[in-house]
Coordinates of C-alpha atoms in Angstrom, one line a residue:
Chain V
N1 CA 0.0 0.0 0.0
A2 CA 1.8 3.0 -1.3
G3 CA 1.9 6.1 1.0
V4 CA 1.3 9.6 -0.1
M5 CA 3.2 10.5 -3.2
Q6 CA 4.5 13.9 -4.2
N7 CA 6.3 15.0 -7.2
P8 CA 8.6 16.5 -8.0
R9 CA 10.7 16.2 -4.9
H10 CA 12.7 19.3 -5.9
L11 CA 11.7 22.0 -8.2
V12 CA 13.7 25.1 -9.3
R13 CA 11.9 27.9 -10.9
R14 CA 12.9 31.4 -12.0
R15 CA 11.0 34.4 -10.8
G16 CA 7.8 34.8 -12.8
Q17 CA 7.5 31.2 -13.9
E18 CA 4.8 28.8 -12.8
A19 CA 5.2 25.9 -10.3
R20 CA 3.0 22.8 -10.3
L21 CA 3.2 20.5 -7.4
R22 CA 1.4 17.1 -7.5
C23 CA 0.1 14.9 -4.7
S24 CA -1.4 11.5 -4.9
P25 CA -3.1 10.6 -1.6
M26 CA -3.0 7.2 0.0
K27 CA -5.3 4.6 -1.5
G28 CA -8.8 5.0 -0.1
H29 CA -8.1 8.6 1.2
S30 CA -10.3 11.3 -0.2
H31 CA -9.2 14.2 2.0
V32 CA -6.1 16.1 1.0
Y33 CA -4.3 19.0 2.8
W34 CA -1.5 21.2 1.6
Y35 CA 1.0 22.8 4.0
R36 CA 3.9 25.1 3.6
Q37 CA 7.0 24.9 5.8
L38 CA 9.8 27.5 6.0
P39 CA 13.2 26.4 7.5
E40 CA 13.1 26.1 11.3
E41 CA 9.3 26.6 11.4
G42 CA 6.2 24.6 11.8
L43 CA 3.8 23.7 9.0
K44 CA 1.3 26.3 7.9
F45 CA -2.0 25.1 6.6
M46 CA -2.8 26.3 3.1
V47 CA -5.8 24.4 1.8
Y48 CA -8.1 21.4 2.4
L49 CA -9.7 19.6 -0.5
Q50 CA -12.0 16.6 -1.0
K51 CA -12.5 15.1 -4.4
E52 CA -13.6 17.9 -6.8
N53 CA -14.2 20.3 -3.9
I54 CA -12.2 22.9 -2.1
I55 CA -13.4 22.7 1.5
D56 CA -11.2 25.4 3.1
E57 CA -8.6 27.6 1.3
S58 CA -8.3 30.2 4.0
G59 CA -4.6 29.5 4.5
M60 CA -3.8 30.0 0.8
P61 CA -2.8 33.5 -0.6
K62 CA -5.6 34.9 -2.7
E63 CA -3.4 35.7 -5.6
R64 CA -1.2 33.5 -7.6
F65 CA -2.0 30.3 -5.7
S66 CA -4.7 27.7 -6.6
A67 CA -5.4 24.1 -5.8
E68 CA -7.5 21.4 -7.2
F69 CA -8.3 17.7 -6.5
P70 CA -10.1 16.4 -9.6
K71 CA -12.2 13.3 -9.8
E72 CA -9.4 11.5 -11.5
G73 CA -5.7 12.1 -10.9
P74 CA -3.6 13.8 -8.3
S75 CA -4.2 17.0 -6.4
I76 CA -2.4 19.9 -7.9
L77 CA -1.0 23.0 -6.1
R78 CA -0.3 25.7 -8.6
I79 CA 1.8 28.8 -8.0
Q80 CA 1.8 31.3 -10.8
Q81 CA 4.4 34.0 -11.3
V82 CA 6.6 32.7 -8.5
V83 CA 8.6 35.0 -6.3
R84 CA 11.6 34.3 -4.1
G85 CA 9.4 34.3 -1.0
D86 CA 7.6 31.2 -2.4
S87 CA 10.7 29.2 -1.8
A88 CA 9.8 26.6 0.9
A89 CA 8.9 23.0 1.4
Y90 CA 5.4 22.1 0.4
F91 CA 3.9 19.1 2.0
C92 CA 0.7 17.2 1.1
A93 CA -1.1 15.0 3.6
S94 CA -4.1 12.8 3.3
S95 CA -6.7 11.1 5.6
P96 CA -9.5 8.7 5.0
T97 CA -12.0 10.9 6.9
P98 CA -12.1 14.6 8.0
N99 CA -10.3 13.5 11.1
Q100 CA -7.6 16.0 11.4
N101 CA -5.8 14.2 14.2
E102 CA -3.9 11.7 12.2
Q103 CA -2.7 12.7 8.8
Y104 CA -0.3 10.9 6.5
F105 CA 2.3 13.1 4.8
G106 CA 4.1 12.8 1.6
P107 CA 7.8 13.5 1.3
G108 CA 7.3 17.1 0.3
T109 CA 8.4 19.2 -2.7
R110 CA 11.2 21.6 -2.1
L111 CA 10.6 24.7 -4.2
T112 CA 13.5 27.0 -4.9
V113 CA 12.9 30.3 -6.7
T114 CA 16.0 31.9 -8.2
Chain S
G1 CA -7.7 31.9 17.3
Q2 CA -5.5 28.9 17.9
S3 CA -1.8 29.0 19.1
L4 CA 0.5 26.4 20.5
E5 CA 3.8 27.0 22.3
Q6 CA 6.6 24.5 22.7
P7 CA 10.3 25.0 23.5
S8 CA 12.5 25.6 20.5
E9 CA 15.2 23.1 21.5
V10 CA 15.8 20.3 24.1
T11 CA 19.0 18.5 24.7
A12 CA 19.3 15.0 26.3
V13 CA 21.7 12.1 26.6
E14 CA 21.4 8.8 24.8
G15 CA 19.5 6.3 26.9
A16 CA 17.8 9.0 29.0
I17 CA 14.2 10.2 29.2
V18 CA 13.1 13.5 27.8
Q19 CA 9.8 15.4 28.0
I20 CA 8.7 18.0 25.4
N21 CA 5.9 20.3 26.6
C22 CA 3.2 22.0 24.6
T23 CA 0.7 24.6 25.9
Y24 CA -2.2 25.7 23.7
Q25 CA -4.8 28.4 23.4
T26 CA -7.8 27.4 21.4
S27 CA -11.4 28.4 20.8
G28 CA -12.8 24.9 21.1
F29 CA -10.6 21.8 21.5
Y30 CA -10.5 18.8 19.3
G31 CA -7.5 16.9 20.6
L32 CA -3.7 17.2 20.6
S33 CA -1.4 15.3 18.2
W34 CA 2.3 14.8 18.0
Y35 CA 4.4 14.5 14.9
Q36 CA 8.1 13.7 14.4
Q37 CA 10.1 15.3 11.5
H38 CA 13.7 14.4 10.7
D39 CA 15.7 17.0 8.8
G40 CA 14.6 17.1 5.2
G41 CA 11.9 14.6 5.9
A42 CA 8.1 14.5 6.1
P43 CA 6.3 14.7 9.4
T44 CA 5.1 11.4 10.7
F45 CA 2.3 10.9 13.1
L46 CA 3.3 9.7 16.6
S47 CA 0.3 10.0 18.9
Y48 CA -3.0 11.6 19.7
N49 CA -4.8 12.6 22.9
G50 CA -8.5 13.4 22.8
L51 CA -9.1 12.9 26.5
D52 CA -7.0 13.6 29.6
G53 CA -4.4 11.1 30.6
L54 CA -1.5 9.2 29.2
E55 CA -1.3 7.4 25.8
E56 CA 1.6 5.0 25.5
T57 CA 3.1 3.7 22.2
G58 CA 6.3 1.8 22.8
R59 CA 9.0 4.2 23.9
F60 CA 6.8 7.2 23.3
S61 CA 4.0 8.4 25.5
S62 CA 1.8 11.5 25.3
F63 CA -0.1 13.2 28.0
L64 CA -2.9 15.7 28.0
S65 CA -4.5 17.9 30.7
R66 CA -7.4 19.8 29.1
S67 CA -8.0 21.8 32.3
D68 CA -4.4 23.1 32.1
S69 CA -4.4 23.4 28.2
Y70 CA -1.2 21.4 28.4
G71 CA 0.3 18.3 27.0
Y72 CA 3.6 16.7 26.7
L73 CA 5.5 14.0 24.7
L74 CA 7.7 11.7 26.7
L75 CA 10.5 9.8 25.0
Q76 CA 12.2 7.0 26.9
E77 CA 15.4 5.1 26.3
L78 CA 16.5 7.7 23.9
Q79 CA 18.3 6.6 20.8
M80 CA 20.4 8.7 18.4
K81 CA 17.8 8.1 15.7
D82 CA 15.3 10.0 17.9
S83 CA 17.2 13.3 17.0
A84 CA 14.5 15.2 15.1
S85 CA 12.0 18.0 15.5
Y86 CA 8.8 17.3 17.3
F87 CA 5.6 19.2 16.7
C88 CA 2.4 19.4 18.7
A89 CA -0.7 20.2 16.6
T90 CA -4.4 20.7 17.1
P91 CA -7.3 21.1 14.7
N92 CA -9.6 24.1 14.7
S93 CA -13.3 24.0 13.9
N94 CA -12.6 24.5 10.2
Y95 CA -10.6 21.3 9.9
Q96 CA -7.4 23.1 9.8
L97 CA -4.5 21.5 11.7
I98 CA -2.7 24.2 13.6
W99 CA 1.0 23.4 14.4
G100 CA 3.4 24.6 17.0
A101 CA 6.8 25.9 15.8
G102 CA 8.5 22.6 16.8
T103 CA 11.0 21.4 19.3
K104 CA 14.4 20.3 18.1
L105 CA 15.6 17.4 20.1
I106 CA 19.4 17.1 20.3
I107 CA 20.7 13.8 21.6
K108 CA 24.3 13.5 22.8
P109 CA 26.1 10.2 23.2

């Protein structure tokens, strides 16, 4: 039973380019969460999605950031026109229910904006 | 709003016992979880307390006192591989998991 998959593991983008981060939840999990982590800090919630629905995007910047979790395929976190401040580790987690107390994390995508 | 406080760093000796504290301020309480994260790695779930008392899982135990808005993670028989950051986290009413800033555990031989 594969765990949460994220790709790419490392992504380098120049300022102004687009970054697309992918997350495949664990089998049987329909709840996906995206977090951002800066060095030496805790995780910051960005968005919570179920299949085809955004449940809570209150942690996601209103501009340049978007997320989706289509009926088929992985969840995508998209960052348009990246800036240096977007450099961080982005983690995806999944759970089988809306139980927030036990989430399973992917290995993360380290985004570096040059 | 929700906030959690934990020490930024704790140092202990291999084979010893260490306790990592977490105090929280929440509007509504839905349980306290603990996660471990090695440098460059993903957080992994360790334990959850929904009610007061001690939960034990092998060398790790977690305690909660809701009246004190306080919990701790206890690690026994420390091993070098336990060197990592440890986070307490609690969900808010919007299904968001709110995280502490993490405690870096340094283990000396």
